[in-house]
mmCIF file of C-alpha atoms and ligand atoms in Angstrom:
data_model
loop_
_atom_site.group_PDB
_atom_site.id
_atom_site.type_symbol
_atom_site.label_atom_id
_atom_site.label_comp_id
_atom_site.label_asym_id
_atom_site.label_seq_id
_atom_site.Cartn_x
_atom_site.Cartn_y
_atom_site.Cartn_z
ATOM 1 C CA UNK E 19 203.694 292.454 -71.381
ATOM 2 C CA UNK E 20 203.041 296.165 -70.439
ATOM 3 C CA UNK E 21 201.626 298.538 -72.994
ATOM 4 C CA UNK E 22 203.151 301.472 -72.456
ATOM 5 C CA UNK E 23 201.458 303.691 -74.397
ATOM 6 C CA UNK E 24 198.637 303.688 -72.123
ATOM 7 C CA UNK E 25 200.497 303.745 -68.680
ATOM 8 C CA UNK E 26 202.112 306.988 -67.290
ATOM 9 C CA UNK E 27 205.729 306.439 -65.964
ATOM 10 C CA UNK E 28 204.616 308.451 -62.582
ATOM 11 C CA UNK E 29 202.271 306.006 -61.750
ATOM 12 C CA UNK E 30 202.966 304.086 -58.578
ATOM 13 C CA UNK E 31 203.941 300.322 -58.586
ATOM 14 C CA UNK E 32 201.441 298.428 -56.810
ATOM 15 C CA UNK E 33 202.247 295.124 -54.631
ATOM 16 C CA UNK E 34 200.480 293.035 -52.307
ATOM 17 C CA UNK E 35 200.457 290.325 -50.167
ATOM 18 C CA UNK E 36 198.700 288.289 -47.464
ATOM 19 C CA UNK E 37 200.148 290.484 -45.054
ATOM 20 C CA UNK E 38 203.206 292.095 -43.485
ATOM 21 C CA UNK E 39 205.646 289.168 -45.132
ATOM 22 C CA UNK E 40 205.434 291.095 -48.568
ATOM 23 C CA UNK E 41 207.321 293.956 -47.047
ATOM 24 C CA UNK E 42 210.456 291.616 -47.630
ATOM 25 C CA UNK E 43 210.028 292.160 -51.368
ATOM 26 C CA UNK E 44 208.803 295.884 -50.668
ATOM 27 C CA UNK E 45 212.095 296.944 -49.071
ATOM 28 C CA UNK E 46 214.502 295.166 -51.938
ATOM 29 C CA UNK E 47 212.274 297.227 -54.052
ATOM 30 C CA UNK E 48 212.636 300.415 -52.238
ATOM 31 C CA UNK E 49 216.594 300.014 -52.081
ATOM 32 C CA UNK E 50 216.870 299.280 -56.479
ATOM 33 C CA UNK E 51 214.047 302.118 -57.366
ATOM 34 C CA UNK E 52 213.978 304.775 -54.576
ATOM 35 C CA UNK E 53 212.232 307.235 -56.719
ATOM 36 C CA UNK E 54 209.157 305.545 -57.769
ATOM 37 C CA UNK E 55 205.531 305.963 -55.986
ATOM 38 C CA UNK E 56 204.587 302.600 -54.108
ATOM 39 C CA UNK E 57 201.249 301.188 -52.660
ATOM 40 C CA UNK E 58 201.243 298.401 -50.720
ATOM 41 C CA UNK E 59 198.168 296.102 -49.696
ATOM 42 C CA UNK E 60 198.334 293.807 -46.979
ATOM 43 C CA UNK E 61 195.437 291.305 -46.644
ATOM 44 C CA UNK E 62 195.904 291.407 -42.584
ATOM 45 C CA UNK E 63 192.158 290.688 -42.384
ATOM 46 C CA UNK E 64 192.484 287.132 -44.087
ATOM 47 C CA UNK E 65 196.161 286.426 -43.678
ATOM 48 C CA UNK E 66 197.382 283.668 -43.824
ATOM 49 C CA UNK E 67 196.870 282.377 -47.244
ATOM 50 C CA UNK E 68 199.701 279.316 -46.925
ATOM 51 C CA UNK E 69 197.078 277.013 -45.600
ATOM 52 C CA UNK E 70 194.133 277.744 -47.780
ATOM 53 C CA UNK E 71 192.683 276.319 -50.987
ATOM 54 C CA UNK E 72 193.523 277.348 -54.551
ATOM 55 C CA UNK E 73 190.096 278.933 -55.301
ATOM 56 C CA UNK E 74 189.996 280.984 -51.944
ATOM 57 C CA UNK E 75 193.329 282.339 -52.513
ATOM 58 C CA UNK E 76 192.557 282.895 -56.446
ATOM 59 C CA UNK E 77 189.518 284.850 -55.169
ATOM 60 C CA UNK E 78 191.564 286.741 -52.420
ATOM 61 C CA UNK E 79 193.831 287.536 -55.209
ATOM 62 C CA UNK E 80 191.515 288.979 -57.533
ATOM 63 C CA UNK E 81 190.132 291.567 -54.983
ATOM 64 C CA UNK E 82 193.852 292.453 -53.705
ATOM 65 C CA UNK E 83 194.761 293.242 -57.746
ATOM 66 C CA UNK E 84 191.379 295.398 -58.061
ATOM 67 C CA UNK E 85 192.111 297.659 -55.271
ATOM 68 C CA UNK E 86 195.081 298.307 -56.326
ATOM 69 C CA UNK E 87 194.000 298.942 -59.777
ATOM 70 C CA UNK E 88 191.456 301.415 -58.053
ATOM 71 C CA UNK E 89 195.222 303.470 -57.529
ATOM 72 C CA UNK E 90 196.017 303.330 -61.239
ATOM 73 C CA UNK E 91 199.126 301.438 -60.556
ATOM 74 C CA UNK E 92 201.502 300.728 -63.619
ATOM 75 C CA UNK E 93 202.948 297.471 -62.829
ATOM 76 C CA UNK E 94 201.832 295.043 -59.655
ATOM 77 C CA UNK E 95 204.109 292.691 -57.863
ATOM 78 C CA UNK E 96 202.139 289.764 -56.455
ATOM 79 C CA UNK E 97 204.686 289.677 -53.115
ATOM 80 C CA UNK E 98 202.889 286.712 -51.665
ATOM 81 C CA UNK E 99 204.488 283.242 -52.773
ATOM 82 C CA UNK E 100 201.242 281.407 -52.178
ATOM 83 C CA UNK E 101 199.268 283.258 -54.368
ATOM 84 C CA UNK E 102 202.041 283.834 -57.060
ATOM 85 C CA UNK E 103 201.936 279.696 -57.001
ATOM 86 C CA UNK E 104 198.336 278.929 -56.925
ATOM 87 C CA UNK E 105 196.592 281.704 -58.489
ATOM 88 C CA UNK E 106 198.533 283.889 -60.825
ATOM 89 C CA UNK E 107 198.952 281.956 -63.595
ATOM 90 C CA UNK E 108 195.236 281.630 -64.408
ATOM 91 C CA UNK E 109 194.556 285.730 -63.070
ATOM 92 C CA UNK E 110 197.394 287.236 -65.619
ATOM 93 C CA UNK E 111 195.529 287.110 -68.788
ATOM 94 C CA UNK E 112 192.758 289.234 -67.291
ATOM 95 C CA UNK E 113 194.585 292.368 -67.081
ATOM 96 C CA UNK E 114 196.401 294.883 -69.588
ATOM 97 C CA UNK E 115 199.143 295.265 -67.407
ATOM 98 C CA UNK E 116 201.980 293.097 -65.853
ATOM 99 C CA UNK E 117 201.690 291.387 -62.612
ATOM 100 C CA UNK E 118 204.880 289.535 -61.613
ATOM 101 C CA UNK E 119 204.850 287.090 -59.332
ATOM 102 C CA UNK E 120 208.117 285.687 -57.393
ATOM 103 C CA UNK E 121 208.148 282.742 -58.712
ATOM 104 C CA UNK E 122 209.816 282.832 -61.725
ATOM 105 C CA UNK E 123 212.382 285.140 -60.873
ATOM 106 C CA UNK E 124 213.157 283.104 -57.745
ATOM 107 C CA UNK E 125 213.170 279.823 -60.112
ATOM 108 C CA UNK E 126 215.519 281.334 -62.885
ATOM 109 C CA UNK E 127 218.138 282.376 -60.152
ATOM 110 C CA UNK E 128 218.303 279.344 -58.495
ATOM 111 C CA UNK E 129 219.019 277.285 -61.962
ATOM 112 C CA UNK E 130 222.127 279.998 -62.367
ATOM 113 C CA UNK E 131 223.501 279.527 -59.419
ATOM 114 C CA UNK E 132 223.586 275.401 -58.555
ATOM 115 C CA UNK E 133 226.550 273.641 -59.855
ATOM 116 C CA UNK E 134 225.327 270.105 -58.805
ATOM 117 C CA UNK E 135 222.137 270.633 -60.339
ATOM 118 C CA UNK E 136 219.993 269.903 -56.696
ATOM 119 C CA UNK E 137 217.966 272.466 -55.436
ATOM 120 C CA UNK E 138 216.076 272.547 -52.727
ATOM 121 C CA UNK E 139 212.723 274.983 -52.013
ATOM 122 C CA UNK E 140 210.810 275.743 -48.758
ATOM 123 C CA UNK E 141 207.603 277.505 -48.519
ATOM 124 C CA UNK E 142 203.780 277.376 -47.213
ATOM 125 C CA UNK E 143 201.824 274.529 -48.025
ATOM 126 C CA UNK E 144 200.018 276.224 -50.853
ATOM 127 C CA UNK E 145 202.744 277.034 -52.128
ATOM 128 C CA UNK E 146 204.733 273.242 -52.253
ATOM 129 C CA UNK E 147 201.259 271.809 -52.732
ATOM 130 C CA UNK E 148 201.060 273.553 -56.205
ATOM 131 C CA UNK E 149 204.583 272.532 -57.127
ATOM 132 C CA UNK E 150 205.340 275.868 -58.860
ATOM 133 C CA UNK E 151 208.559 276.307 -58.184
ATOM 134 C CA UNK E 152 209.736 272.727 -59.328
ATOM 135 C CA UNK E 153 207.250 273.051 -62.530
ATOM 136 C CA UNK E 154 209.090 276.287 -63.352
ATOM 137 C CA UNK E 155 212.618 275.455 -62.584
ATOM 138 C CA UNK E 156 212.191 272.057 -65.178
ATOM 139 C CA UNK E 157 210.559 274.460 -67.477
ATOM 140 C CA UNK E 158 214.169 276.495 -67.803
ATOM 141 C CA UNK E 159 216.258 273.054 -66.755
ATOM 142 C CA UNK E 160 214.777 269.956 -67.017
ATOM 143 C CA UNK E 161 217.755 267.911 -65.815
ATOM 144 C CA UNK E 162 217.654 269.800 -61.906
ATOM 145 C CA UNK E 163 216.581 267.889 -59.472
ATOM 146 C CA UNK E 164 214.078 269.629 -56.958
ATOM 147 C CA UNK E 165 213.507 269.052 -53.383
ATOM 148 C CA UNK E 166 210.174 270.606 -52.047
ATOM 149 C CA UNK E 167 209.877 270.732 -48.370
ATOM 150 C CA UNK E 168 206.897 272.700 -46.766
ATOM 151 C CA UNK E 169 207.992 274.547 -43.498
ATOM 152 C CA UNK E 170 204.966 276.286 -42.081
ATOM 153 C CA UNK E 171 205.826 277.069 -38.534
ATOM 154 C CA UNK E 172 208.514 279.281 -40.069
ATOM 155 C CA UNK E 173 206.048 282.027 -40.791
ATOM 156 C CA UNK E 174 204.430 282.458 -37.319
ATOM 157 C CA UNK E 175 207.800 282.113 -35.759
ATOM 158 C CA UNK E 176 209.381 285.273 -38.297
ATOM 159 C CA UNK E 177 206.135 287.424 -37.684
ATOM 160 C CA UNK E 178 206.308 287.125 -34.044
ATOM 161 C CA UNK E 179 210.081 287.759 -34.510
ATOM 162 C CA UNK E 180 211.598 284.817 -33.182
ATOM 163 C CA UNK E 181 214.649 285.281 -35.707
ATOM 164 C CA UNK E 182 217.501 283.805 -33.703
ATOM 165 C CA UNK E 183 215.894 282.134 -30.513
ATOM 166 C CA UNK E 184 216.585 278.390 -29.768
ATOM 167 C CA UNK E 185 213.033 277.290 -30.658
ATOM 168 C CA UNK E 186 213.904 278.758 -33.974
ATOM 169 C CA UNK E 187 217.117 276.953 -34.600
ATOM 170 C CA UNK E 188 215.426 273.488 -33.148
ATOM 171 C CA UNK E 189 212.673 273.862 -35.462
ATOM 172 C CA UNK E 190 214.846 274.752 -38.493
ATOM 173 C CA UNK E 191 217.156 271.725 -37.930
ATOM 174 C CA UNK E 192 213.847 269.354 -37.661
ATOM 175 C CA UNK E 193 212.906 270.675 -40.727
ATOM 176 C CA UNK E 194 215.798 271.008 -42.707
ATOM 177 C CA UNK E 195 217.674 267.706 -42.362
ATOM 178 C CA UNK E 196 215.950 266.485 -45.221
ATOM 179 C CA UNK E 197 217.477 269.113 -47.814
ATOM 180 C CA UNK E 198 220.828 267.798 -45.982
ATOM 181 C CA UNK E 199 220.209 264.464 -46.841
ATOM 182 C CA UNK E 200 219.554 265.167 -50.347
ATOM 183 C CA UNK E 201 222.639 267.340 -50.881
ATOM 184 C CA UNK E 202 221.159 270.002 -52.325
ATOM 185 C CA UNK E 203 223.979 272.905 -53.175
ATOM 186 C CA UNK E 204 220.833 276.274 -53.566
ATOM 187 C CA UNK E 205 217.790 276.236 -51.381
ATOM 188 C CA UNK E 206 214.927 278.626 -52.728
ATOM 189 C CA UNK E 207 213.320 280.636 -49.585
ATOM 190 C CA UNK E 208 209.932 280.422 -51.249
ATOM 191 C CA UNK E 209 208.219 282.450 -48.706
ATOM 192 C CA UNK E 210 207.542 286.221 -48.139
ATOM 193 C CA UNK E 211 208.828 285.398 -44.177
ATOM 194 C CA UNK E 212 211.991 282.976 -44.518
ATOM 195 C CA UNK E 213 214.448 285.927 -45.562
ATOM 196 C CA UNK E 214 214.068 287.173 -41.983
ATOM 197 C CA UNK E 215 215.128 283.892 -40.736
ATOM 198 C CA UNK E 216 217.899 283.939 -43.235
ATOM 199 C CA UNK E 217 220.976 283.662 -40.601
ATOM 200 C CA UNK E 218 219.407 280.703 -38.796
ATOM 201 C CA UNK E 219 218.576 278.985 -42.236
ATOM 202 C CA UNK E 220 222.180 279.709 -43.545
ATOM 203 C CA UNK E 221 223.584 278.510 -40.125
ATOM 204 C CA UNK E 222 221.678 275.155 -40.427
ATOM 205 C CA UNK E 223 222.220 274.399 -44.285
ATOM 206 C CA UNK E 224 225.756 275.298 -43.651
ATOM 207 C CA UNK E 225 227.918 277.522 -46.101
ATOM 208 C CA UNK E 226 227.945 274.952 -48.818
ATOM 209 C CA UNK E 227 224.536 275.700 -49.756
ATOM 210 C CA UNK E 228 223.364 278.855 -51.338
ATOM 211 C CA UNK E 229 220.133 280.451 -50.553
ATOM 212 C CA UNK E 230 217.827 282.093 -52.896
ATOM 213 C CA UNK E 231 215.866 285.386 -51.804
ATOM 214 C CA UNK E 232 212.919 285.439 -54.319
ATOM 215 C CA UNK E 233 212.022 289.034 -53.150
ATOM 216 C CA UNK E 234 215.423 290.093 -53.930
ATOM 217 C CA UNK E 235 215.177 288.760 -57.592
ATOM 218 C CA UNK E 236 211.729 289.991 -58.408
ATOM 219 C CA UNK E 237 212.712 293.328 -57.399
ATOM 220 C CA UNK E 238 215.496 293.166 -59.919
ATOM 221 C CA UNK E 239 212.765 291.801 -62.338
ATOM 222 C CA UNK E 240 210.638 294.680 -61.499
ATOM 223 C CA UNK E 241 213.557 297.363 -62.410
ATOM 224 C CA UNK E 242 213.997 295.454 -65.628
ATOM 225 C CA UNK E 243 210.688 295.367 -66.582
ATOM 226 C CA UNK E 244 209.846 299.065 -65.864
ATOM 227 C CA UNK E 245 213.115 299.825 -67.666
ATOM 228 C CA UNK E 246 212.240 297.903 -70.938
ATOM 229 C CA UNK E 247 209.138 299.322 -70.993
ATOM 230 C CA UNK E 248 210.092 303.260 -70.413
ATOM 231 C CA UNK E 249 208.300 303.082 -67.269
ATOM 232 C CA UNK E 250 210.497 304.130 -64.960
ATOM 233 C CA UNK E 251 209.834 307.273 -62.635
ATOM 234 C CA UNK E 252 211.743 310.143 -64.324
ATOM 235 C CA UNK E 253 210.945 312.154 -61.489
ATOM 236 C CA UNK E 254 214.347 312.189 -59.149
ATOM 237 C CA UNK E 255 212.349 313.091 -55.787
ATOM 238 C CA UNK E 256 212.036 310.327 -53.386
ATOM 239 C CA UNK E 257 209.230 308.088 -54.032
ATOM 240 C CA UNK E 258 205.852 308.061 -51.842
ATOM 241 C CA UNK E 259 204.905 305.177 -50.174
ATOM 242 C CA UNK E 260 201.257 304.253 -49.233
ATOM 243 C CA UNK E 261 200.545 301.225 -47.234
ATOM 244 C CA UNK E 262 196.508 300.072 -46.914
ATOM 245 C CA UNK E 263 195.475 296.737 -45.086
ATOM 246 C CA UNK E 264 192.350 294.956 -44.329
ATOM 247 C CA UNK E 265 192.219 294.949 -40.572
ATOM 248 C CA UNK E 266 193.435 296.950 -37.614
ATOM 249 C CA UNK E 267 196.823 298.950 -38.743
ATOM 250 C CA UNK E 268 198.303 298.391 -35.085
ATOM 251 C CA UNK E 269 199.616 294.991 -35.430
ATOM 252 C CA UNK E 270 200.554 295.867 -39.302
ATOM 253 C CA UNK E 271 202.648 298.744 -38.088
ATOM 254 C CA UNK E 272 204.491 297.131 -35.221
ATOM 255 C CA UNK E 273 205.348 293.892 -37.530
ATOM 256 C CA UNK E 274 206.177 296.191 -40.327
ATOM 257 C CA UNK E 275 208.585 298.168 -37.988
ATOM 258 C CA UNK E 276 210.530 295.107 -37.767
ATOM 259 C CA UNK E 277 210.680 294.073 -41.430
ATOM 260 C CA UNK E 278 211.548 297.302 -42.556
ATOM 261 C CA UNK E 279 213.596 298.456 -39.504
ATOM 262 C CA UNK E 280 211.678 302.159 -39.479
ATOM 263 C CA UNK E 281 208.620 303.363 -37.988
ATOM 264 C CA UNK E 282 205.654 302.886 -39.922
ATOM 265 C CA UNK E 283 202.796 304.889 -38.877
ATOM 266 C CA UNK E 284 201.079 305.940 -42.739
ATOM 267 C CA UNK E 285 198.922 302.591 -42.601
ATOM 268 C CA UNK E 286 195.012 302.657 -43.804
ATOM 269 C CA UNK E 287 192.622 300.449 -43.311
ATOM 270 C CA UNK E 288 190.435 299.662 -46.261
ATOM 271 C CA UNK E 289 187.392 297.011 -46.536
ATOM 272 C CA UNK E 290 188.671 294.534 -49.188
ATOM 273 C CA UNK E 291 185.512 292.678 -48.916
ATOM 274 C CA UNK E 292 184.050 295.257 -51.537
ATOM 275 C CA UNK E 293 186.245 294.574 -54.270
HETATM 276 N N1 LIG O 309 202.959 285.295 -48.012
HETATM 277 C C1 LIG O 309 203.158 284.003 -47.555
HETATM 278 C C2 LIG O 309 203.540 283.533 -48.623
HETATM 279 O O1 LIG O 309 204.465 284.095 -48.987
HETATM 280 C C3 LIG O 309 203.163 283.571 -46.428
HETATM 281 C C4 LIG O 309 201.990 283.814 -45.242
HETATM 282 C C5 LIG O 309 200.647 283.140 -45.714
HETATM 283 O O2 LIG O 309 200.454 281.946 -45.736
HETATM 284 O O3 LIG O 309 199.793 284.142 -45.770
HETATM 285 O O4 LIG O 309 203.528 282.294 -49.276
#
């Protein structure tokens, strides 16, 4: 819960991810909340999180949050599905401000959209191994059948810009065949990078399957939470956006240009190990 009395509406929103992937969540936030200042941290120096243990992801997540708190943020979005899945529940109570992850928003809308009660979830090994999406879906509706599948190769494909190449189709067909077989009607894209492969995944799954973009839903939850707490920035000027990374900015800037569709050159390197 947000404690509005101690937080200023003009403070920035903080958002973090293991790297560049969280920009798929940030871009939805920029669309919905164009007046908000945003501080983005991408832990590119320790990316990827998706194959790591709970213990390490939790330690990294604490440091990412500590960095954002130093910027006096009013609200934090954990854009990384892997961190949201394995670390967030344990950490949320340790802070005075709201930290939202991407799991609950994605799970909620999947439950609303499914007609046949059969939902697929794809993500990294960490996300799928944690069972966080399935648990969350079952808390909302215990009758829904959830089919979970790790698709780790989608991350490097998206990162390298392989968003509609034949190789991507081959891998997608191979991974997603089992999702066809179990006749899901809704598929949660439970990883920051997967929205970039939406066209390929939609082609492979066919038009009877609805794709859920957790990032889109999380941006909506952020808007709603800030509005409920009277913490939307009343200043109508364009929001300022600052980007920080834990290794050289060049690779992030290049990939970010692809994720956001515009040139990114205001990226600063920080030493996250000190947090
Ligand atoms: N951001 C991660 C996620 O959404 C994908 C990349 C990684 O493994 O760090 O799970």
